[in-house]
JSON list of C-alpha atoms in Angstrom, two decimals:
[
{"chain": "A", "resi": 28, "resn": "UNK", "atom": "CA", "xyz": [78.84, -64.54, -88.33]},
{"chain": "A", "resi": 29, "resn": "UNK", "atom": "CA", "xyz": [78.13, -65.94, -91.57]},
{"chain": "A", "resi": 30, "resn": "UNK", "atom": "CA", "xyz": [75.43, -64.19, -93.08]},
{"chain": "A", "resi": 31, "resn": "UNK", "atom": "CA", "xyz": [72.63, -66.42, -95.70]},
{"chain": "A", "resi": 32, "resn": "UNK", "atom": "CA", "xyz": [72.78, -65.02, -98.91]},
{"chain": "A", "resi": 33, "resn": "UNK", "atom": "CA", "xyz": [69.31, -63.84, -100.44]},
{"chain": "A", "resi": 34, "resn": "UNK", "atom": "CA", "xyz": [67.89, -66.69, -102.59]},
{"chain": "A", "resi": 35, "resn": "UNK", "atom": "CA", "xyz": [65.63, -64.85, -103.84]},
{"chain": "A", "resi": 36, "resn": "UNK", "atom": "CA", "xyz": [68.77, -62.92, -105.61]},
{"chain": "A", "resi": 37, "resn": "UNK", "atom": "CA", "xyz": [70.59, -66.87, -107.06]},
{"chain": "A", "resi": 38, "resn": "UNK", "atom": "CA", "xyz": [69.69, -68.65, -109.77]},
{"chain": "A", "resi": 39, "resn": "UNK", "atom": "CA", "xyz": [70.28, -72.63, -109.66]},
{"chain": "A", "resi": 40, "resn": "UNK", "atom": "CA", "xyz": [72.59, -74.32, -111.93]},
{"chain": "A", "resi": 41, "resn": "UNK", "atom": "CA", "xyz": [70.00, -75.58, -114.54]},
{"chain": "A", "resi": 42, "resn": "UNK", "atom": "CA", "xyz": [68.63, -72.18, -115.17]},
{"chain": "A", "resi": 43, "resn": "UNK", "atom": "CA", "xyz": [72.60, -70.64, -115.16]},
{"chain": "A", "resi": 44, "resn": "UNK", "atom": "CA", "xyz": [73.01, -72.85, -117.76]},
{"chain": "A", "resi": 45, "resn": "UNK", "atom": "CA", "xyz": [70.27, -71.91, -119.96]},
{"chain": "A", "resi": 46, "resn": "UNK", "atom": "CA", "xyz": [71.69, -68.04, -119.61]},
{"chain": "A", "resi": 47, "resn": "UNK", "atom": "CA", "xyz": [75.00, -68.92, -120.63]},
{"chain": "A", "resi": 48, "resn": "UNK", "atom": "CA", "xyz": [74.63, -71.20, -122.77]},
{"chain": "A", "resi": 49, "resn": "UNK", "atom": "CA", "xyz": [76.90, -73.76, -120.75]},
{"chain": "A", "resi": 50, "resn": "UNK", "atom": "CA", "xyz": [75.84, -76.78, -120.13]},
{"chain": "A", "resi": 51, "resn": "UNK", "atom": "CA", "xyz": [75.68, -78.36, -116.24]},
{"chain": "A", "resi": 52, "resn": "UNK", "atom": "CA", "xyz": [78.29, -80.88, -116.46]},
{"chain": "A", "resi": 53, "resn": "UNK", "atom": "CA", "xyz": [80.81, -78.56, -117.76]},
{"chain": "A", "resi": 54, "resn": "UNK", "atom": "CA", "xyz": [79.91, -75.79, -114.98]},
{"chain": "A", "resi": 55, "resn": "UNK", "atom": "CA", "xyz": [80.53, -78.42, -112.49]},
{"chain": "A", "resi": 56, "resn": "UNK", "atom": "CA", "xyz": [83.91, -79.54, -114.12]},
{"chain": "A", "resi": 57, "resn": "UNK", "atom": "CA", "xyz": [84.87, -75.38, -113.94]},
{"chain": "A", "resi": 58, "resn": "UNK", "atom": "CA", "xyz": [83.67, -75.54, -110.46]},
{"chain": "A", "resi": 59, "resn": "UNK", "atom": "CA", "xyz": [85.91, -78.79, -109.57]},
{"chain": "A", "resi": 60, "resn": "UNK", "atom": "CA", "xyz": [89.07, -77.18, -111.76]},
{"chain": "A", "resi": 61, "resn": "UNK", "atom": "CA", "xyz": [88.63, -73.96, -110.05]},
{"chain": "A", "resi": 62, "resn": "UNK", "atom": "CA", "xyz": [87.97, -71.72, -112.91]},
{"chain": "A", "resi": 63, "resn": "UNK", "atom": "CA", "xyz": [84.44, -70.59, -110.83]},
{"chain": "A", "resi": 64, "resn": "UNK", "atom": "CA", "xyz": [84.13, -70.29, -107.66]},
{"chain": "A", "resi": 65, "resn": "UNK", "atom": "CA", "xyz": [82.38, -72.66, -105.20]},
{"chain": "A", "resi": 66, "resn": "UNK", "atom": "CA", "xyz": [78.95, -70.90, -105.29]},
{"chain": "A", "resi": 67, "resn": "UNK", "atom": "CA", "xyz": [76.24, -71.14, -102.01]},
{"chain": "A", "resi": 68, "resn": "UNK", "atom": "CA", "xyz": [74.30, -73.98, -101.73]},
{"chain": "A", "resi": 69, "resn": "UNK", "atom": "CA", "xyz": [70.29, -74.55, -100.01]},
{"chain": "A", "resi": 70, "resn": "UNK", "atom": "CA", "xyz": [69.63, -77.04, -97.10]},
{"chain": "A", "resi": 71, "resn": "UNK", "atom": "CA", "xyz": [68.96, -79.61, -99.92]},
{"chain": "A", "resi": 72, "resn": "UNK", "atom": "CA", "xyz": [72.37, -79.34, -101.38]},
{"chain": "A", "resi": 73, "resn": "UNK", "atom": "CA", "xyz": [71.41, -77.32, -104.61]},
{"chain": "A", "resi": 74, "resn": "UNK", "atom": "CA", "xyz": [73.83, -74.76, -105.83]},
{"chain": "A", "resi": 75, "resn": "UNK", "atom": "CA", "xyz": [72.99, -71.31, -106.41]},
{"chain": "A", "resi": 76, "resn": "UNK", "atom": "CA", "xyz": [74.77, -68.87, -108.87]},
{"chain": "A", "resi": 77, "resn": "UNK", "atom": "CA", "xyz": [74.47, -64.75, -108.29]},
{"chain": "A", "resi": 78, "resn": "UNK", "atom": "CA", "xyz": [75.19, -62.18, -111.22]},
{"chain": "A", "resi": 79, "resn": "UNK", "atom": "CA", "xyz": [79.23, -62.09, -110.71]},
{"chain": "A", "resi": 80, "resn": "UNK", "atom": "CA", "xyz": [79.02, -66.21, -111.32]},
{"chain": "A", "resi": 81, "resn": "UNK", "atom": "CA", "xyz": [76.87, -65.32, -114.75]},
{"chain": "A", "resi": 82, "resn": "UNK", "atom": "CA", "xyz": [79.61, -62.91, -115.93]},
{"chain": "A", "resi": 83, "resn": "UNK", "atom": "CA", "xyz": [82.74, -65.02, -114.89]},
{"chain": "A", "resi": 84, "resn": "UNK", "atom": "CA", "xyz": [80.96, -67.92, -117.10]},
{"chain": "A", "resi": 85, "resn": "UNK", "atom": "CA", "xyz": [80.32, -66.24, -119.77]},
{"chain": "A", "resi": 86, "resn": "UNK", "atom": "CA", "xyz": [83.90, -64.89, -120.17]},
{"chain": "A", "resi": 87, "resn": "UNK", "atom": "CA", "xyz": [85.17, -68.28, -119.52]},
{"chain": "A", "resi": 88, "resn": "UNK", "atom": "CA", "xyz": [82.54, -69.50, -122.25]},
{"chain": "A", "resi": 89, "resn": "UNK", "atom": "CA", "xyz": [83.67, -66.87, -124.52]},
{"chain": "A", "resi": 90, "resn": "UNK", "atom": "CA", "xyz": [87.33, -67.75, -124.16]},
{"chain": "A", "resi": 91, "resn": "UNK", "atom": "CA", "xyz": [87.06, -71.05, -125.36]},
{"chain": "A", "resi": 92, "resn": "UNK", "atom": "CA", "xyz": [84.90, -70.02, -127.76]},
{"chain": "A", "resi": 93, "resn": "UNK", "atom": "CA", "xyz": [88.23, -67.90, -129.01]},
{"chain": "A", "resi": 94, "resn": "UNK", "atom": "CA", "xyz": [90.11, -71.24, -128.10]},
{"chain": "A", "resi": 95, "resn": "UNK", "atom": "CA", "xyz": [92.00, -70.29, -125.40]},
{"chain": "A", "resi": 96, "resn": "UNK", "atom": "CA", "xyz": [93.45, -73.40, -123.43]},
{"chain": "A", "resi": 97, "resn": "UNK", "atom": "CA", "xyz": [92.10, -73.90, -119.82]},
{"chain": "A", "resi": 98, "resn": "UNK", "atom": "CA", "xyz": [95.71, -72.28, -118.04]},
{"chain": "A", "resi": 99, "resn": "UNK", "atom": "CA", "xyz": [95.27, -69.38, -120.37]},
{"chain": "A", "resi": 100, "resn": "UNK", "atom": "CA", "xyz": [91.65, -68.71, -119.29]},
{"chain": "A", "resi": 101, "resn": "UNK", "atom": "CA", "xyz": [92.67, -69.08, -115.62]},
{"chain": "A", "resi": 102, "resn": "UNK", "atom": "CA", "xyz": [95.63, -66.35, -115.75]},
{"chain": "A", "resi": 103, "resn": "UNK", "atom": "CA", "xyz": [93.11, -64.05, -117.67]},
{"chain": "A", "resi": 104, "resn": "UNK", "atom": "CA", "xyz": [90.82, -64.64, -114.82]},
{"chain": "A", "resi": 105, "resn": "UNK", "atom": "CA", "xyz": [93.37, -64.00, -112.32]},
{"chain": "A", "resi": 106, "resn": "UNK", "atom": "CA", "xyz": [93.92, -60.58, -114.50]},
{"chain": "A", "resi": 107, "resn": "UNK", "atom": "CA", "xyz": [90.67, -59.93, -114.39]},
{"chain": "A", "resi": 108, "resn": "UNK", "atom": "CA", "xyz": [89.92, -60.25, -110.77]},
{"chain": "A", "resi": 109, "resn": "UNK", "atom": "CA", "xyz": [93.02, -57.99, -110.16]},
{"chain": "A", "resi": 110, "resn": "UNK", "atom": "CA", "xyz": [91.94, -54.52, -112.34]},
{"chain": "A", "resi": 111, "resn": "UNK", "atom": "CA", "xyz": [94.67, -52.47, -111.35]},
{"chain": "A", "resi": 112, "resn": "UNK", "atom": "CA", "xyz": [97.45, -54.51, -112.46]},
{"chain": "A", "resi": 113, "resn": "UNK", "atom": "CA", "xyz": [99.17, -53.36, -115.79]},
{"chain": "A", "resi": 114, "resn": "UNK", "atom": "CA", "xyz": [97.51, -55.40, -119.01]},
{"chain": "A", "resi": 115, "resn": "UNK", "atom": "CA", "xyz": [100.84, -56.74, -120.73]},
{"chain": "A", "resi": 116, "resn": "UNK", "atom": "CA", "xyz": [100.01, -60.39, -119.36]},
{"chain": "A", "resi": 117, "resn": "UNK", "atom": "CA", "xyz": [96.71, -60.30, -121.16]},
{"chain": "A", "resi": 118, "resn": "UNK", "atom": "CA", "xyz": [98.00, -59.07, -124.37]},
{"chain": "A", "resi": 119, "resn": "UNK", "atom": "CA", "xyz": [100.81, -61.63, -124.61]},
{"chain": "A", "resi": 120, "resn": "UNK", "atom": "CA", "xyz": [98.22, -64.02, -123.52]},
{"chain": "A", "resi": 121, "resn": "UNK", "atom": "CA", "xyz": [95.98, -63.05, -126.71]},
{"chain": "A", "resi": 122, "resn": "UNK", "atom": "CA", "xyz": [99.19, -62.65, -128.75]},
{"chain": "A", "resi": 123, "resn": "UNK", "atom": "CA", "xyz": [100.46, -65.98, -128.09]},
{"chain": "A", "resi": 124, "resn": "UNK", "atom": "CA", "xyz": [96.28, -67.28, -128.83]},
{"chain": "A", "resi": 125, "resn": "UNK", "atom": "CA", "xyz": [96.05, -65.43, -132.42]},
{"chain": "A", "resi": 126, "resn": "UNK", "atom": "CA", "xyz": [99.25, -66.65, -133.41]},
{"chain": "A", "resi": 127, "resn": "UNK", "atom": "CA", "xyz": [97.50, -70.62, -132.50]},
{"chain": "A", "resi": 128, "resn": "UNK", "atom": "CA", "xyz": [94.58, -69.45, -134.34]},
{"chain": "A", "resi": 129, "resn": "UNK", "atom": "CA", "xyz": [96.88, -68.30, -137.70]},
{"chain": "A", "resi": 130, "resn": "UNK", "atom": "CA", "xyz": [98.93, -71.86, -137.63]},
{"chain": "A", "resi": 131, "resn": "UNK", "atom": "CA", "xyz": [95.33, -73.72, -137.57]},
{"chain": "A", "resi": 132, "resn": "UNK", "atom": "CA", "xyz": [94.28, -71.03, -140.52]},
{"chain": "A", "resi": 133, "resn": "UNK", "atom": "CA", "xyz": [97.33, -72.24, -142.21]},
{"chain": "A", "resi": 134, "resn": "UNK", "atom": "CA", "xyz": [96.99, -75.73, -141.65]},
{"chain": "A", "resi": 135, "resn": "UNK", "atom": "CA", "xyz": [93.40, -75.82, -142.47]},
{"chain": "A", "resi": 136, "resn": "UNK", "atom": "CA", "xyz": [94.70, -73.81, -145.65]},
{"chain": "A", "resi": 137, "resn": "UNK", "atom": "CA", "xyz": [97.08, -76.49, -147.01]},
{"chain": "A", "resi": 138, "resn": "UNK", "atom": "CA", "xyz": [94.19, -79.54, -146.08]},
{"chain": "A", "resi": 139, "resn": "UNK", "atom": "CA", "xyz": [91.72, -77.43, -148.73]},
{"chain": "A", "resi": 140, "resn": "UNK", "atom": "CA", "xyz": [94.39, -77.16, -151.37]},
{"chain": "A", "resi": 141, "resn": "UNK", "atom": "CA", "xyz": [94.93, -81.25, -150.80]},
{"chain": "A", "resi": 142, "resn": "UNK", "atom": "CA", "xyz": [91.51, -82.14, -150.76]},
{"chain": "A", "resi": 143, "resn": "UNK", "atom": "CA", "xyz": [91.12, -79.92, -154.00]},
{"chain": "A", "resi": 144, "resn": "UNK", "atom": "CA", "xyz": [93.81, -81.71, -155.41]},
{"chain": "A", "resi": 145, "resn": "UNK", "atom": "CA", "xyz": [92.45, -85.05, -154.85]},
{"chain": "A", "resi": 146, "resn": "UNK", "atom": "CA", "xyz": [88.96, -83.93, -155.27]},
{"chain": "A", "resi": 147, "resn": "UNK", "atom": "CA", "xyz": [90.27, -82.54, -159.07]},
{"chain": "A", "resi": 148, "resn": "UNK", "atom": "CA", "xyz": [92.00, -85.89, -160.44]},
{"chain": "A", "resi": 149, "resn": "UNK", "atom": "CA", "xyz": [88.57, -87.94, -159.51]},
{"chain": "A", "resi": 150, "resn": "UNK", "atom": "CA", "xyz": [87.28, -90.80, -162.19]},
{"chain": "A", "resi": 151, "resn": "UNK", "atom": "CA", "xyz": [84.43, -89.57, -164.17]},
{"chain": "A", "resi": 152, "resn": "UNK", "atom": "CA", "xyz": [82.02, -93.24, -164.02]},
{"chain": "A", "resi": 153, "resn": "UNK", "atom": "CA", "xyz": [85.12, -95.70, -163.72]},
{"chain": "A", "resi": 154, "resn": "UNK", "atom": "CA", "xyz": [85.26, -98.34, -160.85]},
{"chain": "A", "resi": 155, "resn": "UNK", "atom": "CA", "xyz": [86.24, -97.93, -157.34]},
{"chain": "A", "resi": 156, "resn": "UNK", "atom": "CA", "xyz": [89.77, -99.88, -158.53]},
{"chain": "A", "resi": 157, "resn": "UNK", "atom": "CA", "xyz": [90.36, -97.33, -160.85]},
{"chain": "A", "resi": 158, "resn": "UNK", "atom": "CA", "xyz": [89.42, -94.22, -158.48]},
{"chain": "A", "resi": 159, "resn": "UNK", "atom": "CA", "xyz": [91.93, -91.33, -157.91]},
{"chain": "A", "resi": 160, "resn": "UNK", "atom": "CA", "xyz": [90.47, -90.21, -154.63]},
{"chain": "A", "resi": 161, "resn": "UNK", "atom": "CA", "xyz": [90.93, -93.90, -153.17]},
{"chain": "A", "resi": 162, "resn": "UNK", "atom": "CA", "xyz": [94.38, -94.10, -154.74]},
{"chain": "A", "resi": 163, "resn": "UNK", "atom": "CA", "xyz": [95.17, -90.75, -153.31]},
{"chain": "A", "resi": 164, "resn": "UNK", "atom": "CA", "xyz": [94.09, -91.45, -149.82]},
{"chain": "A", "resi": 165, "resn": "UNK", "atom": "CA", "xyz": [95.55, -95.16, -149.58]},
{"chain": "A", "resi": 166, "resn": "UNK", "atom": "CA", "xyz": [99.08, -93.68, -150.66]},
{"chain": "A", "resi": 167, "resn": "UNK", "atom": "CA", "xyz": [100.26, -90.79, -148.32]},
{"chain": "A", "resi": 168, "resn": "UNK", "atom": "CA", "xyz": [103.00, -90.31, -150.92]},
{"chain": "A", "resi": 169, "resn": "UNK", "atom": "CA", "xyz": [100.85, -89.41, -153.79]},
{"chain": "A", "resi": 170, "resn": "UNK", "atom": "CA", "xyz": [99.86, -85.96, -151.70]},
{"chain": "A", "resi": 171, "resn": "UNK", "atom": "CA", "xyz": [101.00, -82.81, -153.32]},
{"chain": "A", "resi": 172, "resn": "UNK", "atom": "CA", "xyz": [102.58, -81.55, -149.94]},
{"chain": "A", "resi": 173, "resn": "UNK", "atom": "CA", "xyz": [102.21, -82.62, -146.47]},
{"chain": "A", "resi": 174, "resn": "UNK", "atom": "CA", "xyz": [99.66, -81.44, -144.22]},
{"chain": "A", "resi": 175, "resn": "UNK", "atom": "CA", "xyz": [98.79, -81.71, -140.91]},
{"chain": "A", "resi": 176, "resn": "UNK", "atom": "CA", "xyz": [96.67, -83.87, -138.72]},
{"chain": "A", "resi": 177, "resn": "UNK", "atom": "CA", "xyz": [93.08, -82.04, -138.79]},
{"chain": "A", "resi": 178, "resn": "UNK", "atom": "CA", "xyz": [92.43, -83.01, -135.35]},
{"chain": "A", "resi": 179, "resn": "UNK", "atom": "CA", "xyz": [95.03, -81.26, -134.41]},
{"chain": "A", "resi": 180, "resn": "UNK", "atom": "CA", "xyz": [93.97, -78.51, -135.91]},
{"chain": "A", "resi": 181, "resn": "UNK", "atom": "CA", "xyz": [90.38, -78.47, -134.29]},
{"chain": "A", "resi": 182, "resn": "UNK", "atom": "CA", "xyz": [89.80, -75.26, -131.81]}
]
């Protein structure tokens, strides 16, 4: 026998969201990727979170917040759901995450000291034909060093 879970104890999607901070569509795309769970639903088709769906969002919010790719958050879920199980897959999990996070630092790093470059040998008044930040940025060989593609870089 399936047994009707109190309503009065769920929350619908809209005010899940404003909890977590998440917004609908991207609970729904969890939902569809399978990072939360299917959750109960009324006659009228509405979906209905309890406290445990709360929780699991906000650690899955606060993972990507951290920048942790969508496979990563799913095997720290799949940790996390599993509490006796030894914690080395988690730590290599953050390990391999930090060490992301320090080659963006980096990158970002080397884009400042560029920009601060260009930003340095700017015209003081002149014309745009004469302008060292246009040069700069129209001749990829006139950079100091190379750096890497910001979007790439993005968390």
């Amino acid at each position: 026998m399936t047994r009707t879970p109190r309503t009065d104890l769920l929350k619908p999607i809209g005010r899940l969201s404003a909890e977590t901070g998440v917004k609908v569509p991207t609970i729904r795309f969890y939902e569809k990727i399978g990072l939360l769970p299917e959750p109960p639903r009324t006659e009228s088709d509405r979906r209905l979170y309890d406290d445990k769906a709360t929780r699991r969002l906000g650690f899955i919010r606060h993972a990507r917040q951290l920048g942790f790719e969508i496979e990563d958050i799913r095997a720290l879920l799949a940790l996390a759901d599993e509490p006796d199980q030894p914690c080395d897959q988690a730590n290599l999990i953050a390990e391999r995450q930090l060490a992301a996070v320090e080659a963006r630092i980096a990158g970002l790093e080397a884009l400042r000291v560029e920009l601060s470059r260009i930003q340095a040998a700017t015209c003081t008044g002149g014309r745009v034909s004469e302008c060292r930040v246009i040069e700069a940025l129209g001749d990829h060989g006139a950079c100091g060093a190379s750096h890497p593609d910001p979007a790439r870089l993005a968390v």
